[in-house]
Amino acid sequence: MNSADPRPPGSLSDETEGAPTPGSLSEDAEGDRDETRSPAEPAGHRIRLIATDLDGTLLDPSGHVTARTRAALDTARAAGIVVVPVTARQPIGLRAIAAEAGFEGWALCGNGAYGIHLGTHELLFASEIAAPVQQRIARELGERIPDLLFASVREGGEVFVAQEGYAAVATLSDHKRDPRTMGAVPLAEVLSAPSLKLVIRHATISPAEIFAVLGTLDQTGFAATLSGAPFVEVMAEGVTKATGLAQLCAALGIDRSEVLAFGDALNDVEMLRWSGRGVAMANAEPEARAAADELTLSNAEDGVALMLERVLAG
């Protein structure tokens, strides 16, 4: 299983860990888990916290929580288990499905950049990218890929500052915001203040291509990932879903061995590796599948619910 090291695995720019992580820009995920271990092997610890990604994982393909999944989450909560959404979304995107999922407590947003209580709005922690780092990224990346578009997420995820032209290539589903409400400011203004998350996209170039070029830059001061959204997501150095989850668990007095995590994308890799029991969806990216302890059915087949039913029945 996971080692006893209390630190989460490193991000793209984290050099404090000896081993590379599958979420990095430059290496693949083969061999992250011991493939000789039976998927049915128990974690050896009771589950006290369930950490789940949303899109592609907990939510069905239409972006909703099914009745079966809601029932499984309610059963877990009734058993005293803390259920935490761990997502690239901002609070505005969480509020859209919070009632369906029964989310009323702690949530980790911005790929682990900040922890916020959905009921009290208390901010547990927040990690921001410094403005000079953002400016360097835009300058160096822009020299290699012209006509990039940037947006900055600030102030507990409630403020979204978009560059002129960004809204024209965005849809409501991208950020759970009407593009008409995004505004339009010069790039210098987008980059002028620290961000919880810096979003980078292009009208015609894919996120994977942008991500690859970003990986050739000096990683000092930032970490980057992909979530399946039509843009690259950049956080402060060392920030991943695993680091955010580690901070929340420390505050709640929960050990990593007591965490059951679900995910499907590259930005879930570190969380799946860090948690005591990491479960990837059948529809997961290869990196997430390799990082997990076991697989469940796809999000279209209530894979999270199926696994929770089995765990809670045991």
mmCIF file of C-alpha atoms in Angstrom:
data_model
loop_
_atom_site.group_PDB
_atom_site.id
_atom_site.type_symbol
_atom_site.label_atom_id
_atom_site.label_comp_id
_atom_site.label_asym_id
_atom_site.label_seq_id
_atom_site.Cartn_x
_atom_site.Cartn_y
_atom_site.Cartn_z
ATOM 1 C CA MET A 1 0.000 0.000 0.000
ATOM 2 C CA ASN A 2 1.126 3.566 0.467
ATOM 3 C CA SER A 3 4.217 4.360 2.457
ATOM 4 C CA ALA A 4 4.124 5.913 5.889
ATOM 5 C CA ASP A 5 5.502 9.214 4.623
ATOM 6 C CA PRO A 6 2.938 11.830 5.727
ATOM 7 C CA ARG A 7 3.749 14.158 2.851
ATOM 8 C CA PRO A 8 1.605 13.932 -0.292
ATOM 9 C CA PRO A 9 3.383 13.008 -3.509
ATOM 10 C CA GLY A 10 4.992 15.884 -5.376
ATOM 11 C CA SER A 11 3.396 18.013 -8.042
ATOM 12 C CA LEU A 12 4.958 19.106 -11.320
ATOM 13 C CA SER A 13 7.271 21.457 -9.518
ATOM 14 C CA ASP A 14 7.683 19.695 -6.173
ATOM 15 C CA GLU A 15 11.250 18.509 -5.715
ATOM 16 C CA THR A 16 10.840 17.398 -2.097
ATOM 17 C CA GLU A 17 9.765 13.873 -3.064
ATOM 18 C CA GLY A 18 12.294 11.379 -4.298
ATOM 19 C CA ALA A 19 9.998 9.567 -6.698
ATOM 20 C CA PRO A 20 8.399 11.107 -9.788
ATOM 21 C CA THR A 21 4.619 11.401 -9.885
ATOM 22 C CA PRO A 22 2.314 10.420 -12.737
ATOM 23 C CA GLY A 23 0.757 13.864 -12.609
ATOM 24 C CA SER A 24 3.983 15.414 -13.804
ATOM 25 C CA LEU A 25 4.465 16.898 -17.224
ATOM 26 C CA SER A 26 7.354 14.710 -18.242
ATOM 27 C CA GLU A 27 6.828 11.080 -17.286
ATOM 28 C CA ASP A 28 4.259 8.338 -17.536
ATOM 29 C CA ALA A 29 2.450 6.445 -14.828
ATOM 30 C CA GLU A 30 3.446 2.848 -15.455
ATOM 31 C CA GLY A 31 4.413 0.958 -12.332
ATOM 32 C CA ASP A 32 2.877 3.352 -9.779
ATOM 33 C CA ARG A 33 0.977 0.556 -8.056
ATOM 34 C CA ASP A 34 2.006 -3.006 -7.344
ATOM 35 C CA GLU A 35 0.137 -4.886 -10.038
ATOM 36 C CA THR A 36 0.725 -8.205 -8.261
ATOM 37 C CA ARG A 37 -1.616 -7.189 -5.454
ATOM 38 C CA SER A 38 -5.174 -8.399 -5.678
ATOM 39 C CA PRO A 39 -7.700 -5.595 -6.291
ATOM 40 C CA ALA A 40 -9.849 -7.172 -3.602
ATOM 41 C CA GLU A 41 -7.144 -6.928 -0.931
ATOM 42 C CA PRO A 42 -8.539 -4.898 1.996
ATOM 43 C CA ALA A 43 -6.932 -1.623 2.973
ATOM 44 C CA GLY A 44 -6.495 -2.825 6.566
ATOM 45 C CA HIS A 45 -7.989 0.347 8.056
ATOM 46 C CA ARG A 46 -11.537 1.540 8.530
ATOM 47 C CA ILE A 47 -12.702 4.292 6.215
ATOM 48 C CA ARG A 48 -13.267 7.653 7.908
ATOM 49 C CA LEU A 49 -13.232 9.951 4.891
ATOM 50 C CA ILE A 50 -14.369 9.575 1.285
ATOM 51 C CA ALA A 51 -12.710 11.951 -1.168
ATOM 52 C CA THR A 52 -14.312 12.079 -4.570
ATOM 53 C CA ASP A 53 -13.714 13.909 -7.804
ATOM 54 C CA LEU A 54 -16.894 15.136 -9.498
ATOM 55 C CA ASP A 55 -16.846 15.329 -13.295
ATOM 56 C CA GLY A 56 -16.197 11.957 -14.864
ATOM 57 C CA THR A 57 -16.314 10.298 -11.441
ATOM 58 C CA LEU A 58 -19.194 10.997 -9.054
ATOM 59 C CA LEU A 59 -21.398 12.733 -11.619
ATOM 60 C CA ASP A 60 -23.045 10.847 -14.458
ATOM 61 C CA PRO A 61 -22.338 11.884 -18.074
ATOM 62 C CA SER A 62 -25.117 14.468 -17.895
ATOM 63 C CA GLY A 63 -23.393 16.133 -14.932
ATOM 64 C CA HIS A 64 -25.828 15.015 -12.248
ATOM 65 C CA VAL A 65 -25.905 12.767 -9.166
ATOM 66 C CA THR A 66 -28.036 9.684 -9.667
ATOM 67 C CA ALA A 67 -30.467 8.461 -7.027
ATOM 68 C CA ARG A 68 -28.304 5.407 -6.408
ATOM 69 C CA THR A 69 -25.187 7.506 -5.882
ATOM 70 C CA ARG A 70 -27.020 9.902 -3.542
ATOM 71 C CA ALA A 71 -28.271 6.957 -1.497
ATOM 72 C CA ALA A 72 -24.747 5.569 -1.183
ATOM 73 C CA LEU A 73 -23.372 8.944 -0.074
ATOM 74 C CA ASP A 74 -26.153 9.321 2.486
ATOM 75 C CA THR A 75 -25.447 5.842 3.852
ATOM 76 C CA ALA A 76 -21.772 6.729 4.236
ATOM 77 C CA ARG A 77 -22.589 9.965 6.053
ATOM 78 C CA ALA A 78 -25.045 8.150 8.316
ATOM 79 C CA ALA A 79 -22.207 5.805 9.247
ATOM 80 C CA GLY A 80 -20.147 8.784 10.401
ATOM 81 C CA ILE A 81 -17.902 8.964 7.343
ATOM 82 C CA VAL A 82 -16.894 12.411 6.119
ATOM 83 C CA VAL A 83 -17.677 12.869 2.407
ATOM 84 C CA VAL A 84 -15.587 15.511 0.657
ATOM 85 C CA PRO A 85 -15.769 16.689 -2.969
ATOM 86 C CA VAL A 86 -12.244 17.226 -4.306
ATOM 87 C CA THR A 87 -12.534 19.055 -7.574
ATOM 88 C CA ALA A 88 -11.056 21.431 -10.100
ATOM 89 C CA ARG A 89 -14.314 23.355 -9.849
ATOM 90 C CA GLN A 90 -14.801 26.573 -7.954
ATOM 91 C CA PRO A 91 -17.591 27.034 -5.338
ATOM 92 C CA ILE A 92 -19.963 28.321 -8.032
ATOM 93 C CA GLY A 93 -19.622 24.983 -9.804
ATOM 94 C CA LEU A 94 -20.058 23.043 -6.577
ATOM 95 C CA ARG A 95 -23.213 24.899 -5.634
ATOM 96 C CA ALA A 96 -24.776 23.716 -8.865
ATOM 97 C CA ILE A 97 -24.760 20.097 -7.654
ATOM 98 C CA ALA A 98 -24.381 20.421 -3.854
ATOM 99 C CA ALA A 99 -28.068 19.798 -3.160
ATOM 100 C CA GLU A 100 -28.094 16.721 -5.400
ATOM 101 C CA ALA A 101 -25.087 15.225 -3.633
ATOM 102 C CA GLY A 102 -25.871 16.424 -0.124
ATOM 103 C CA PHE A 103 -22.632 18.388 0.147
ATOM 104 C CA GLU A 104 -22.858 20.701 3.147
ATOM 105 C CA GLY A 105 -19.421 20.474 4.777
ATOM 106 C CA TRP A 106 -15.821 20.769 3.665
ATOM 107 C CA ALA A 107 -14.865 20.864 0.010
ATOM 108 C CA LEU A 108 -11.520 21.087 -1.762
ATOM 109 C CA CYS A 109 -11.582 23.320 -4.828
ATOM 110 C CA GLY A 110 -9.155 24.422 -7.517
ATOM 111 C CA ASN A 111 -7.380 21.041 -7.599
ATOM 112 C CA GLY A 112 -6.525 21.272 -3.906
ATOM 113 C CA ALA A 113 -5.545 24.944 -3.886
ATOM 114 C CA TYR A 114 -8.025 25.792 -1.164
ATOM 115 C CA GLY A 115 -10.364 24.195 1.332
ATOM 116 C CA ILE A 116 -13.704 25.810 2.046
ATOM 117 C CA HIS A 117 -16.723 24.894 4.176
ATOM 118 C CA LEU A 118 -19.833 24.993 2.029
ATOM 119 C CA GLY A 119 -22.109 25.739 4.966
ATOM 120 C CA THR A 120 -20.178 28.353 6.943
ATOM 121 C CA HIS A 121 -17.965 29.590 4.043
ATOM 122 C CA GLU A 122 -14.940 29.270 6.339
ATOM 123 C CA LEU A 123 -11.680 29.123 4.396
ATOM 124 C CA LEU A 124 -9.411 26.459 5.896
ATOM 125 C CA PHE A 125 -6.399 27.182 3.692
ATOM 126 C CA ALA A 126 -5.527 28.775 0.352
ATOM 127 C CA SER A 127 -2.422 28.548 -1.842
ATOM 128 C CA GLU A 128 -1.933 31.195 -4.521
ATOM 129 C CA ILE A 129 0.349 31.575 -7.517
ATOM 130 C CA ALA A 130 2.431 34.741 -7.179
ATOM 131 C CA ALA A 131 1.832 37.426 -9.792
ATOM 132 C CA PRO A 132 5.466 37.435 -11.027
ATOM 133 C CA VAL A 133 5.257 33.684 -11.639
ATOM 134 C CA GLN A 134 2.078 34.126 -13.668
ATOM 135 C CA GLN A 135 3.679 36.872 -15.682
ATOM 136 C CA ARG A 136 6.703 34.695 -16.436
ATOM 137 C CA ILE A 137 4.477 31.810 -17.551
ATOM 138 C CA ALA A 138 2.488 34.072 -19.875
ATOM 139 C CA ARG A 139 5.623 35.616 -21.337
ATOM 140 C CA GLU A 140 7.616 32.409 -21.883
ATOM 141 C CA LEU A 141 4.665 30.282 -22.979
ATOM 142 C CA GLY A 142 3.391 33.064 -25.209
ATOM 143 C CA GLU A 143 6.729 33.169 -27.022
ATOM 144 C CA ARG A 144 6.162 29.562 -28.081
ATOM 145 C CA ILE A 145 2.391 29.578 -28.565
ATOM 146 C CA PRO A 146 0.932 32.888 -29.792
ATOM 147 C CA ASP A 147 -2.635 33.996 -29.033
ATOM 148 C CA LEU A 148 -3.083 32.148 -25.749
ATOM 149 C CA LEU A 149 -5.940 33.237 -23.500
ATOM 150 C CA PHE A 150 -5.763 33.461 -19.702
ATOM 151 C CA ALA A 151 -8.166 33.695 -16.782
ATOM 152 C CA SER A 152 -7.513 34.081 -13.065
ATOM 153 C CA VAL A 153 -9.520 32.564 -10.199
ATOM 154 C CA ARG A 154 -9.316 34.641 -7.008
ATOM 155 C CA GLU A 155 -10.872 35.411 -3.608
ATOM 156 C CA GLY A 156 -12.065 32.012 -2.473
ATOM 157 C CA GLY A 157 -12.990 31.065 -6.012
ATOM 158 C CA GLU A 158 -15.717 33.674 -6.213
ATOM 159 C CA VAL A 159 -13.876 36.080 -8.545
ATOM 160 C CA PHE A 160 -13.088 35.120 -12.137
ATOM 161 C CA VAL A 161 -10.968 37.565 -14.141
ATOM 162 C CA ALA A 162 -10.883 36.748 -17.846
ATOM 163 C CA GLN A 163 -8.722 38.165 -20.593
ATOM 164 C CA GLU A 164 -10.276 39.935 -23.542
ATOM 165 C CA GLY A 165 -11.358 37.231 -25.999
ATOM 166 C CA TYR A 166 -11.620 34.460 -23.390
ATOM 167 C CA ALA A 167 -15.405 34.511 -23.141
ATOM 168 C CA ALA A 168 -15.713 34.114 -26.905
ATOM 169 C CA VAL A 169 -14.221 30.606 -26.760
ATOM 170 C CA ALA A 170 -15.831 29.561 -23.449
ATOM 171 C CA THR A 171 -19.111 27.781 -22.773
ATOM 172 C CA LEU A 172 -21.269 27.598 -19.663
ATOM 173 C CA SER A 173 -20.049 24.067 -18.899
ATOM 174 C CA ASP A 174 -16.382 25.116 -18.873
ATOM 175 C CA HIS A 175 -16.539 27.024 -15.590
ATOM 176 C CA LYS A 176 -20.228 26.722 -14.672
ATOM 177 C CA ARG A 177 -20.410 30.452 -15.440
ATOM 178 C CA ASP A 178 -22.269 32.223 -18.206
ATOM 179 C CA PRO A 179 -19.496 33.544 -20.495
ATOM 180 C CA ARG A 180 -21.427 36.806 -20.750
ATOM 181 C CA THR A 181 -20.694 37.408 -17.037
ATOM 182 C CA MET A 182 -16.937 36.833 -17.319
ATOM 183 C CA GLY A 183 -16.027 40.331 -18.386
ATOM 184 C CA ALA A 184 -12.949 41.160 -20.452
ATOM 185 C CA VAL A 185 -9.768 42.826 -19.272
ATOM 186 C CA PRO A 186 -6.248 43.265 -20.673
ATOM 187 C CA LEU A 187 -3.852 40.386 -20.043
ATOM 188 C CA ALA A 188 -1.779 42.559 -17.707
ATOM 189 C CA GLU A 189 -4.775 42.872 -15.380
ATOM 190 C CA VAL A 190 -5.390 39.108 -15.392
ATOM 191 C CA LEU A 191 -1.802 38.548 -14.297
ATOM 192 C CA SER A 192 -1.521 41.468 -11.884
ATOM 193 C CA ALA A 193 -2.753 39.711 -8.722
ATOM 194 C CA PRO A 194 -2.129 36.260 -7.219
ATOM 195 C CA SER A 195 -4.442 33.441 -8.358
ATOM 196 C CA LEU A 196 -5.783 30.316 -6.728
ATOM 197 C CA LYS A 197 -5.798 28.916 -10.252
ATOM 198 C CA LEU A 198 -4.581 30.303 -13.554
ATOM 199 C CA VAL A 199 -6.424 28.976 -16.596
ATOM 200 C CA ILE A 200 -4.722 28.815 -20.002
ATOM 201 C CA ARG A 201 -6.452 27.957 -23.273
ATOM 202 C CA HIS A 202 -6.329 28.559 -27.015
ATOM 203 C CA ALA A 203 -9.022 28.833 -29.659
ATOM 204 C CA THR A 204 -7.539 26.064 -31.810
ATOM 205 C CA ILE A 205 -4.647 24.399 -29.948
ATOM 206 C CA SER A 206 -5.542 21.543 -27.581
ATOM 207 C CA PRO A 207 -4.904 21.623 -23.831
ATOM 208 C CA ALA A 208 -2.603 18.601 -24.193
ATOM 209 C CA GLU A 209 -0.392 20.508 -26.633
ATOM 210 C CA ILE A 210 -0.261 23.563 -24.377
ATOM 211 C CA PHE A 211 0.458 21.329 -21.386
ATOM 212 C CA ALA A 212 3.359 19.681 -23.199
ATOM 213 C CA VAL A 213 4.981 23.009 -24.042
ATOM 214 C CA LEU A 214 4.399 24.272 -20.508
ATOM 215 C CA GLY A 215 6.335 21.251 -19.316
ATOM 216 C CA THR A 216 9.469 22.501 -21.055
ATOM 217 C CA LEU A 217 9.532 25.688 -18.968
ATOM 218 C CA ASP A 218 11.182 26.212 -15.602
ATOM 219 C CA GLN A 219 8.621 24.802 -13.134
ATOM 220 C CA THR A 220 9.663 27.022 -10.233
ATOM 221 C CA GLY A 221 6.666 28.593 -8.534
ATOM 222 C CA PHE A 222 3.860 26.625 -10.131
ATOM 223 C CA ALA A 223 2.286 23.233 -10.751
ATOM 224 C CA ALA A 224 0.065 22.343 -13.694
ATOM 225 C CA THR A 225 -2.385 19.626 -14.614
ATOM 226 C CA LEU A 226 -5.277 18.610 -16.869
ATOM 227 C CA SER A 227 -8.765 17.730 -15.661
ATOM 228 C CA GLY A 228 -10.447 16.909 -18.948
ATOM 229 C CA ALA A 229 -11.633 20.498 -19.316
ATOM 230 C CA PRO A 230 -10.741 22.449 -22.487
ATOM 231 C CA PHE A 231 -7.883 24.297 -20.801
ATOM 232 C CA VAL A 232 -4.696 23.828 -18.788
ATOM 233 C CA GLU A 233 -4.944 24.472 -15.042
ATOM 234 C CA VAL A 234 -2.024 26.042 -13.171
ATOM 235 C CA MET A 235 -1.762 26.192 -9.376
ATOM 236 C CA ALA A 236 0.866 27.298 -6.875
ATOM 237 C CA GLU A 237 4.022 25.232 -6.580
ATOM 238 C CA GLY A 238 3.449 21.889 -4.900
ATOM 239 C CA VAL A 239 -0.353 22.101 -5.018
ATOM 240 C CA THR A 240 -2.303 18.988 -5.988
ATOM 241 C CA LYS A 241 -5.509 17.377 -4.827
ATOM 242 C CA ALA A 242 -3.312 15.255 -2.545
ATOM 243 C CA THR A 243 -1.768 18.249 -0.776
ATOM 244 C CA GLY A 244 -5.180 19.784 -0.225
ATOM 245 C CA LEU A 245 -6.545 16.510 1.077
ATOM 246 C CA ALA A 246 -3.579 16.102 3.407
ATOM 247 C CA GLN A 247 -4.235 19.526 4.937
ATOM 248 C CA LEU A 248 -7.916 18.791 5.451
ATOM 249 C CA CYS A 249 -7.204 15.370 6.956
ATOM 250 C CA ALA A 250 -4.675 16.905 9.339
ATOM 251 C CA ALA A 251 -7.294 19.412 10.497
ATOM 252 C CA LEU A 252 -9.854 16.627 11.009
ATOM 253 C CA GLY A 253 -7.420 14.216 12.672
ATOM 254 C CA ILE A 254 -7.809 11.603 9.936
ATOM 255 C CA ASP A 255 -4.906 9.451 8.756
ATOM 256 C CA ARG A 256 -4.284 8.914 5.050
ATOM 257 C CA SER A 257 -4.797 5.177 5.575
ATOM 258 C CA GLU A 258 -8.408 5.980 6.516
ATOM 259 C CA VAL A 259 -9.158 7.735 3.206
ATOM 260 C CA LEU A 260 -11.019 6.192 0.272
ATOM 261 C CA ALA A 261 -10.576 8.278 -2.893
ATOM 262 C CA PHE A 262 -12.216 8.197 -6.323
ATOM 263 C CA GLY A 263 -10.992 9.801 -9.536
ATOM 264 C CA ASP A 264 -10.677 9.551 -13.304
ATOM 265 C CA ALA A 265 -8.293 12.187 -14.671
ATOM 266 C CA LEU A 266 -4.694 13.340 -14.582
ATOM 267 C CA ASN A 267 -5.453 15.830 -11.822
ATOM 268 C CA ASP A 268 -6.659 12.936 -9.623
ATOM 269 C CA VAL A 269 -3.441 10.921 -9.861
ATOM 270 C CA GLU A 270 -1.676 12.283 -6.779
ATOM 271 C CA MET A 271 -4.831 11.912 -4.673
ATOM 272 C CA LEU A 272 -5.298 8.314 -5.744
ATOM 273 C CA ARG A 273 -1.684 7.530 -4.871
ATOM 274 C CA TRP A 274 -1.760 9.359 -1.544
ATOM 275 C CA SER A 275 -5.003 7.927 -0.182
ATOM 276 C CA GLY A 276 -5.112 4.681 1.723
ATOM 277 C CA ARG A 277 -7.363 3.226 -0.947
ATOM 278 C CA GLY A 278 -7.494 4.806 -4.384
ATOM 279 C CA VAL A 279 -10.213 3.781 -6.828
ATOM 280 C CA ALA A 280 -10.213 4.743 -10.501
ATOM 281 C CA MET A 281 -13.266 4.693 -12.731
ATOM 282 C CA ALA A 282 -13.508 2.375 -15.724
ATOM 283 C CA ASN A 283 -13.584 5.515 -17.871
ATOM 284 C CA ALA A 284 -10.421 6.896 -16.226
ATOM 285 C CA GLU A 285 -7.343 8.156 -18.026
ATOM 286 C CA PRO A 286 -4.479 5.609 -18.168
ATOM 287 C CA GLU A 287 -2.456 7.602 -15.628
ATOM 288 C CA ALA A 288 -5.298 7.495 -13.102
ATOM 289 C CA ARG A 289 -5.887 3.790 -13.644
ATOM 290 C CA ALA A 290 -2.201 3.085 -13.078
ATOM 291 C CA ALA A 291 -2.124 5.158 -9.895
ATOM 292 C CA ALA A 292 -5.157 3.482 -8.303
ATOM 293 C CA ASP A 293 -5.332 0.412 -6.096
ATOM 294 C CA GLU A 294 -8.405 -0.861 -7.895
ATOM 295 C CA LEU A 295 -11.029 -0.066 -10.508
ATOM 296 C CA THR A 296 -14.787 0.315 -10.382
ATOM 297 C CA LEU A 297 -17.423 0.735 -13.056
ATOM 298 C CA SER A 298 -17.642 3.944 -15.088
ATOM 299 C CA ASN A 299 -19.428 7.103 -13.989
ATOM 300 C CA ALA A 300 -22.197 6.163 -16.426
ATOM 301 C CA GLU A 301 -22.714 2.929 -14.449
ATOM 302 C CA ASP A 302 -22.745 4.348 -10.891
ATOM 303 C CA GLY A 303 -19.217 3.126 -10.266
ATOM 304 C CA VAL A 304 -18.754 5.186 -7.100
ATOM 305 C CA ALA A 305 -22.061 3.949 -5.685
ATOM 306 C CA LEU A 306 -21.152 0.348 -6.447
ATOM 307 C CA MET A 307 -17.858 0.606 -4.578
ATOM 308 C CA LEU A 308 -19.425 2.417 -1.627
ATOM 309 C CA GLU A 309 -22.144 -0.195 -1.349
ATOM 310 C CA ARG A 310 -19.516 -2.920 -1.157
ATOM 311 C CA VAL A 311 -17.337 -1.068 1.337
ATOM 312 C CA LEU A 312 -20.243 -0.142 3.597
ATOM 313 C CA ALA A 313 -21.677 -3.642 3.465
ATOM 314 C CA GLY A 314 -18.344 -5.054 4.640
#
